[in-house]
XYZ file of C-alpha atoms in Angstrom:
451
model
C 14.203 -29.334 0.578
C 11.726 -29.952 -2.242
C 8.462 -28.059 -1.942
C 5.219 -29.580 -3.130
C 3.103 -27.380 -5.393
C 0.032 -26.035 -3.673
C -3.445 -27.070 -4.724
C -6.457 -24.776 -4.423
C -8.821 -27.460 -3.166
C -6.430 -28.433 -0.365
C -6.147 -24.966 1.175
C -7.773 -24.811 4.643
C -10.216 -22.009 3.867
C -11.254 -23.588 0.579
C -11.751 -26.966 2.219
C -14.049 -25.415 4.824
C -16.021 -23.539 2.150
C -16.518 -26.658 0.032
C -17.627 -28.567 3.134
C -20.325 -25.946 3.817
C -21.705 -26.280 0.297
C -21.629 -30.058 0.545
C -23.361 -30.000 3.943
C -26.306 -28.002 2.566
C -26.647 -30.431 -0.342
C -26.575 -33.403 2.029
C -29.264 -31.691 4.125
C -31.590 -31.691 1.093
C -31.196 -28.102 -0.101
C -30.588 -26.936 -3.622
C -27.685 -24.521 -3.894
C -26.484 -21.665 -6.050
C -22.730 -21.415 -5.911
C -21.571 -17.965 -7.030
C -18.019 -17.902 -8.375
C -15.923 -15.002 -9.680
C -15.269 -14.913 -13.407
C -11.535 -15.520 -13.061
C -12.094 -18.796 -11.188
C -14.380 -20.227 -13.873
C -11.635 -19.589 -16.437
C -9.191 -21.794 -14.520
C -8.872 -25.551 -14.613
C -9.211 -25.663 -10.810
C -12.954 -25.062 -11.060
C -13.527 -28.677 -12.151
C -11.451 -29.960 -9.239
C -13.377 -27.765 -6.792
C -16.676 -28.992 -8.177
C -15.519 -32.587 -7.815
C -14.698 -31.918 -4.144
C -18.179 -30.510 -3.534
C -19.809 -33.547 -5.134
C -18.018 -36.130 -3.004
C -20.611 -38.552 -1.630
C -23.449 -37.081 -3.703
C -25.780 -39.082 -5.940
C -25.503 -36.611 -8.777
C -25.684 -36.102 -12.489
C -23.680 -33.368 -14.193
C -25.638 -31.916 -17.092
C -23.481 -31.486 -20.217
C -23.166 -27.859 -21.224
C -24.632 -26.655 -24.487
C -21.190 -25.720 -25.699
C -20.153 -29.370 -25.430
C -22.941 -30.362 -27.791
C -22.207 -27.405 -30.034
C -18.592 -28.448 -30.468
C -19.731 -31.892 -31.582
C -22.322 -30.497 -33.988
C -20.258 -27.643 -35.421
C -17.592 -28.150 -38.115
C -14.320 -29.282 -36.550
C -12.209 -26.891 -38.625
C -12.543 -23.543 -40.293
C -13.448 -23.629 -44.025
C -10.446 -23.942 -46.245
C -9.599 -20.865 -48.266
C -10.425 -21.101 -51.956
C -7.339 -21.349 -54.123
C -6.938 -18.667 -56.760
C -7.044 -20.245 -60.206
C -6.650 -19.050 -63.734
C -9.870 -17.744 -65.225
C -8.942 -19.097 -68.626
C -8.056 -22.762 -68.281
C -8.691 -23.597 -64.607
C -4.998 -24.258 -64.007
C -3.019 -22.858 -61.113
C -1.415 -19.578 -62.173
C 2.331 -19.621 -62.730
C 3.101 -17.489 -59.653
C 1.324 -19.966 -57.406
C 2.888 -23.134 -58.789
C 5.119 -25.223 -56.530
C 8.556 -25.421 -58.116
C 10.201 -27.181 -55.139
C 9.482 -30.660 -53.848
C 9.021 -30.117 -50.124
C 6.714 -33.060 -49.557
C 9.144 -34.942 -47.329
C 9.897 -31.869 -45.221
C 6.246 -31.237 -44.400
C 5.058 -34.862 -44.476
C 4.302 -34.988 -40.750
C 2.538 -31.630 -40.557
C -1.255 -31.520 -40.609
C -2.198 -28.853 -43.164
C -5.666 -28.470 -41.701
C -6.067 -24.922 -40.370
C -7.115 -24.641 -36.737
C -9.100 -21.775 -35.309
C -9.130 -20.580 -31.705
C -12.256 -18.462 -32.147
C -15.349 -19.593 -30.216
C -18.019 -21.180 -32.347
C -21.690 -20.323 -32.266
C -23.982 -22.757 -30.500
C -25.466 -25.382 -32.746
C -29.042 -24.421 -33.657
C -30.486 -27.841 -32.784
C -29.134 -28.106 -29.239
C -31.803 -29.446 -26.913
C -33.124 -27.442 -23.957
C -31.887 -27.730 -20.390
C -34.809 -29.939 -19.215
C -34.235 -32.243 -22.187
C -30.529 -32.512 -21.432
C -31.317 -33.264 -17.768
C -33.576 -36.086 -18.953
C -30.905 -37.354 -21.323
C -28.265 -37.214 -18.574
C -30.306 -39.541 -16.337
C -31.058 -41.850 -19.253
C -34.790 -41.212 -19.531
C -35.913 -39.893 -22.908
C -39.639 -39.901 -22.158
C -41.780 -37.026 -23.365
C -41.547 -34.077 -20.965
C -44.972 -32.780 -21.903
C -46.119 -29.182 -21.674
C -44.497 -28.543 -18.285
C -41.020 -30.071 -18.355
C -40.082 -28.895 -14.856
C -43.143 -30.467 -13.253
C -42.497 -33.675 -15.184
C -38.872 -33.812 -14.048
C -39.937 -33.345 -10.431
C -42.111 -36.463 -10.490
C -39.713 -38.688 -12.427
C -38.514 -41.711 -10.431
C -35.118 -41.441 -12.158
C -34.536 -38.068 -10.481
C -35.735 -38.988 -6.987
C -33.109 -37.835 -4.509
C -30.620 -36.957 -7.227
C -28.511 -33.832 -7.403
C -28.568 -32.125 -10.803
C -25.433 -30.079 -11.457
C -25.604 -27.211 -13.951
C -22.739 -24.900 -14.926
C -24.543 -21.689 -15.736
C -21.849 -20.214 -17.986
C -22.465 -23.115 -20.386
C -26.162 -22.315 -20.663
C -27.148 -19.767 -23.372
C -30.864 -19.876 -22.515
C -30.837 -17.939 -19.266
C -34.646 -17.763 -19.042
C -34.962 -21.539 -19.031
C -32.148 -21.879 -16.501
C -33.801 -19.297 -14.269
C -37.128 -21.120 -14.526
C -35.585 -24.480 -13.625
C -33.676 -22.967 -10.690
C -36.726 -21.250 -9.233
C -39.350 -23.904 -9.965
C -37.649 -27.294 -9.548
C -36.898 -26.991 -5.798
C -40.312 -25.436 -5.173
C -42.111 -28.119 -7.213
C -40.597 -30.898 -5.145
C -41.913 -29.226 -2.013
C -45.336 -28.645 -3.567
C -45.585 -32.306 -4.604
C -45.162 -33.294 -0.970
C -41.891 -35.125 -1.516
C -39.682 -35.670 1.486
C -36.427 -33.717 1.378
C -34.451 -36.914 0.740
C -36.616 -37.716 -2.318
C -36.700 -34.292 -3.933
C -34.489 -33.649 -6.931
C -32.012 -30.948 -5.987
C -30.021 -28.484 -8.030
C -26.485 -27.242 -7.739
C -26.165 -24.291 -10.087
C -22.577 -23.075 -10.355
C -22.801 -19.540 -11.708
C -21.105 -16.241 -12.282
C -22.989 -13.113 -11.288
C -23.758 -12.142 -14.886
C -25.038 -15.608 -15.723
C -28.180 -15.059 -13.618
C -28.360 -11.303 -13.034
C -31.991 -11.129 -11.976
C -32.398 -14.345 -9.990
C -31.005 -12.961 -6.753
C -33.872 -12.130 -4.435
C -36.158 -14.661 -6.111
C -34.535 -17.685 -4.514
C -36.592 -19.335 -1.775
C -34.305 -19.777 1.274
C -36.542 -22.601 2.487
C -35.467 -24.772 -0.451
C -32.322 -23.173 -1.860
C -29.138 -21.874 -0.252
C -26.652 -19.430 -1.745
C -22.893 -19.709 -1.324
C -20.521 -16.984 -2.455
C -16.817 -17.407 -3.153
C -16.206 -14.439 -0.875
C -14.081 -14.466 2.242
C -13.097 -18.046 1.458
C -9.371 -17.407 1.777
C -7.625 -16.275 4.926
C -4.128 -15.656 6.223
C -3.468 -19.361 6.706
C -4.271 -20.075 3.051
C -1.870 -17.371 1.865
C 0.794 -18.651 4.254
C 0.402 -22.185 2.877
C 0.985 -20.916 -0.663
C 4.067 -18.969 0.430
C 5.491 -21.938 2.325
C 4.836 -24.246 -0.636
C 6.938 -22.289 -3.110
C 9.516 -20.405 -1.015
C 12.700 -22.217 0.064
C 13.451 -22.404 3.767
C 16.129 -20.085 5.133
C 19.517 -21.668 5.725
C 22.352 -20.309 7.818
C 22.359 -18.268 10.999
C 19.550 -17.288 13.307
C 19.728 -13.814 11.790
C 18.841 -15.264 8.383
C 15.944 -17.162 9.944
C 14.571 -13.968 11.496
C 14.791 -12.107 8.188
C 12.990 -14.979 6.481
C 10.298 -15.025 9.170
C 9.695 -11.327 8.549
C 9.715 -11.812 4.763
C 7.057 -14.542 4.887
C 4.736 -12.544 7.115
C 5.197 -9.453 4.941
C 4.412 -11.434 1.784
C 1.246 -12.845 3.342
C 0.088 -9.410 4.503
C 0.932 -7.631 1.256
C -0.644 -10.245 -1.010
C -3.682 -10.975 1.154
C -6.184 -13.041 -0.861
C -4.264 -12.562 -4.136
C -2.631 -15.980 -4.212
C -0.996 -15.277 -7.559
C 0.780 -12.268 -6.083
C 1.733 -14.298 -3.000
C 3.300 -16.962 -5.193
C 5.095 -14.318 -7.281
C 6.583 -12.569 -4.244
C 7.521 -15.865 -2.602
C 9.502 -16.884 -5.672
C 11.028 -13.566 -6.735
C 11.400 -11.218 -3.743
C 14.651 -11.538 -1.809
C 13.206 -10.194 1.445
C 14.903 -6.780 1.278
C 12.371 -4.110 2.173
C 13.821 -1.616 -0.309
C 12.908 -3.908 -3.196
C 9.362 -4.726 -2.101
C 7.520 -1.997 -4.087
C 9.282 -3.006 -7.296
C 8.532 -6.673 -6.630
C 4.823 -5.863 -6.291
C 4.848 -3.776 -9.472
C 6.541 -6.652 -11.272
C 3.450 -8.831 -10.943
C 1.318 -8.522 -14.104
C -2.158 -7.436 -13.107
C -4.939 -5.457 -14.731
C -5.195 -2.014 -13.145
C -8.556 -1.199 -11.569
C -10.305 1.584 -9.723
C -12.393 0.432 -6.794
C -13.742 1.968 -3.636
C -14.303 -0.609 -0.949
C -16.212 0.077 2.245
C -14.671 -2.172 4.929
C -17.993 -2.254 6.771
C -19.968 -3.769 3.893
C -20.034 -7.046 2.039
C -19.684 -9.488 4.891
C -21.470 -12.334 3.081
C -21.053 -11.328 -0.577
C -19.099 -8.776 -2.620
C -20.753 -5.340 -2.631
C -21.778 -3.974 -6.024
C -18.950 -1.444 -6.183
C -16.393 -4.214 -5.574
C -17.925 -6.875 -7.782
C -15.993 -6.056 -10.955
C -12.669 -6.263 -9.108
C -13.814 -9.464 -7.394
C -14.624 -11.017 -10.758
C -11.062 -10.322 -11.903
C -9.542 -11.750 -8.712
C -8.324 -8.324 -7.571
C -10.552 -7.929 -4.505
C -11.922 -10.213 -1.821
C -12.811 -10.398 1.850
C -9.700 -11.474 3.770
C -9.452 -11.668 7.531
C -12.803 -9.820 7.796
C -11.576 -6.881 5.710
C -12.194 -6.108 2.053
C -8.776 -6.235 0.444
C -7.808 -4.968 -3.002
C -4.654 -6.452 -4.498
C -1.809 -3.913 -4.302
C -0.724 -5.048 -7.762
C -4.026 -3.824 -9.222
C -3.951 -0.205 -8.035
C -1.569 2.590 -9.088
C -0.559 3.722 -5.593
C -0.752 0.706 -3.284
C -0.224 1.062 0.506
C 2.812 -1.210 0.463
C 4.478 0.440 3.473
C 1.365 0.069 5.620
C 0.991 -3.569 4.629
C 4.690 -4.197 5.250
C 4.344 -2.697 8.729
C 1.463 -5.050 9.495
C 3.515 -8.042 8.395
C 6.548 -6.926 10.409
C 4.396 -6.260 13.462
C 2.933 -9.737 13.285
C 6.336 -11.354 12.850
C 8.420 -9.304 15.268
C 6.249 -8.441 18.253
C 6.208 -12.015 19.631
C 9.994 -12.160 19.145
C 10.511 -8.785 20.827
C 8.320 -9.757 23.766
C 10.151 -13.062 24.211
C 13.506 -11.279 24.145
C 12.213 -8.624 26.563
C 11.209 -11.339 29.022
C 14.698 -12.883 28.801
C 16.329 -9.501 29.422
C 13.979 -8.815 32.328
C 15.303 -11.886 34.136
C 18.870 -10.656 33.665
C 17.886 -7.116 34.687
C 16.141 -8.248 37.893
C 19.180 -10.288 38.929
C 21.332 -7.138 38.774
C 18.925 -4.447 40.010
C 18.280 -3.440 43.593
C 14.751 -3.122 44.961
C 15.132 0.650 44.848
C 15.978 0.582 41.151
C 13.095 -1.802 40.454
C 10.802 0.615 42.251
C 12.023 3.433 40.002
C 11.570 1.337 36.884
C 7.990 0.352 37.668
C 6.984 3.519 39.517
C 3.446 4.667 38.943
C 3.588 8.465 38.698
C 5.237 9.042 42.042
C 2.986 6.712 44.019
C 4.647 4.329 46.408
C 4.915 0.849 44.914
C 4.468 -2.167 47.261
C 7.234 -4.731 47.163
C 4.766 -7.411 46.028
C 4.034 -5.298 42.964
C 7.726 -5.081 42.133
C 7.888 -8.872 41.906
C 4.869 -9.213 39.638
C 5.205 -6.116 37.464
C 6.388 -6.408 33.864
C 9.547 -4.445 33.158
C 9.144 -2.600 29.871
C 11.973 -1.964 27.441
C 11.953 1.816 27.781
C 12.356 1.975 31.556
C 15.017 -0.756 31.472
C 16.942 1.263 28.853
C 16.681 4.331 31.084
C 18.127 2.402 34.011
C 20.992 1.102 31.873
C 21.708 4.537 30.372
C 21.861 6.140 33.842
C 24.100 3.340 35.157
C 21.521 2.251 37.715
C 21.972 -1.265 36.362
C 25.094 -2.600 34.696
C 24.569 -4.988 31.817
C 27.067 -6.740 29.571
C 27.836 -5.057 26.274
C 25.842 -7.646 24.316
C 22.813 -7.454 26.643
C 22.905 -3.678 26.579
C 23.047 -3.615 22.777
C 20.215 -6.141 22.545
C 18.100 -4.062 24.930
C 18.505 -0.875 22.896
C 17.865 -2.629 19.571
C 14.687 -4.170 20.913
C 13.503 -0.816 22.240
C 14.154 0.942 18.933
C 12.360 -1.762 16.947
C 9.392 -1.813 19.309
C 9.091 1.987 19.216
C 9.158 2.080 15.404
C 6.456 -0.549 15.151
C 4.407 1.172 17.867
C 4.448 4.322 15.721
C 3.179 2.387 12.670
C 6.517 2.585 10.864
C 8.050 -0.499 9.248
C 11.703 -1.188 9.928
C 14.095 -0.589 7.046
C 16.732 -3.095 6.006
C 19.465 -1.698 8.263
C 17.179 -1.790 11.288
C 16.115 -5.332 10.506
C 19.733 -6.411 10.100
C 20.691 -4.809 13.418
C 17.762 -6.447 15.186
C 18.508 -9.831 13.604
C 22.140 -9.593 14.690
C 21.261 -9.313 18.388
C 18.271 -11.645 18.383
C 19.679 -14.368 16.158
């Protein structure tokens, strides 16, 4: 079976997050959309922005760096050739004695640099670029923000600014704070006010938080966006389906749940484990360590940061190593020196196996009841010596432990396969109940009787 590559914007949690941002824009609010640094360095950020802007009458303001690249020299200066001080001729050691013109005919000798260039000194301000983007080059006067607010060309439009492309943070801050407020002060209806969508990293606007008017502007944080379903979608997209016996299917079920629990919101780690880990528990720690990730030190308080990353977690969040996942702050196990892999593996196994164990227990209960007398059933469900009514015996759930006791003491005779299945289920359930993940032998034994 061919698996389709996963796309960030199509993940369920991401889709819901983008819809919330879009809904606030449709309702007439300006928005600040706070993204972690690592996301703005990825190509997906443009796709996510496009999803948010669906159905919006918007104008995306070109970043200053775009203008700077057009204004700056396209290549680095050529190095000056060393020449003879006497006659201006090329010195003998530098002369070309071989004719290699045909060999290098198709190669562009122009040197290329990967270093970032400085912004061009004549780049226009943010208000001027907003005016240029809507095609109105009228004079903005002494108060550009007030002028923009009253411009017919901006009535009802959404102005999109990517803050990391704006070097003049003071001007950006002024536009963000004043433009939504000015539209309200001018008495414009919400549908006629120009709105802003500022997509920013935390360090792009460090002192604007707390100055944003919630009556005109909403904040959205890329925090808690991803959940278990998103991680599971990534795993399913890149990991081949199990083929073979039911035992192989059970092992694969466990492997997928363990990957999702171990990786959490770290989708890169989830993809890595899905493609490289063979599902053997003994190899899981090494598989996690094999994922390249910058090591961090972070202390996360699970009770804080429900709507945004707490300050002590923000650096790790910016690097994609921490996030809110399933209502808990999770740090990627690949980013810390001593990750709780066993605890996370237990959670994944518990989630995968407990429904299977309970279903198998129910099947064995039906077999057990068909072979047990009422007296034995009374012993199995006895409540600390109290007499148990017969009606209770019919309704009571028969747990694995008491059924094993009855089989061990020959009160009930089961077939060899049913007896083995009963004991395997009990052992697995007891291990998980004591917060211990099953090792590979235990998983193989369980899979052999369940599959």
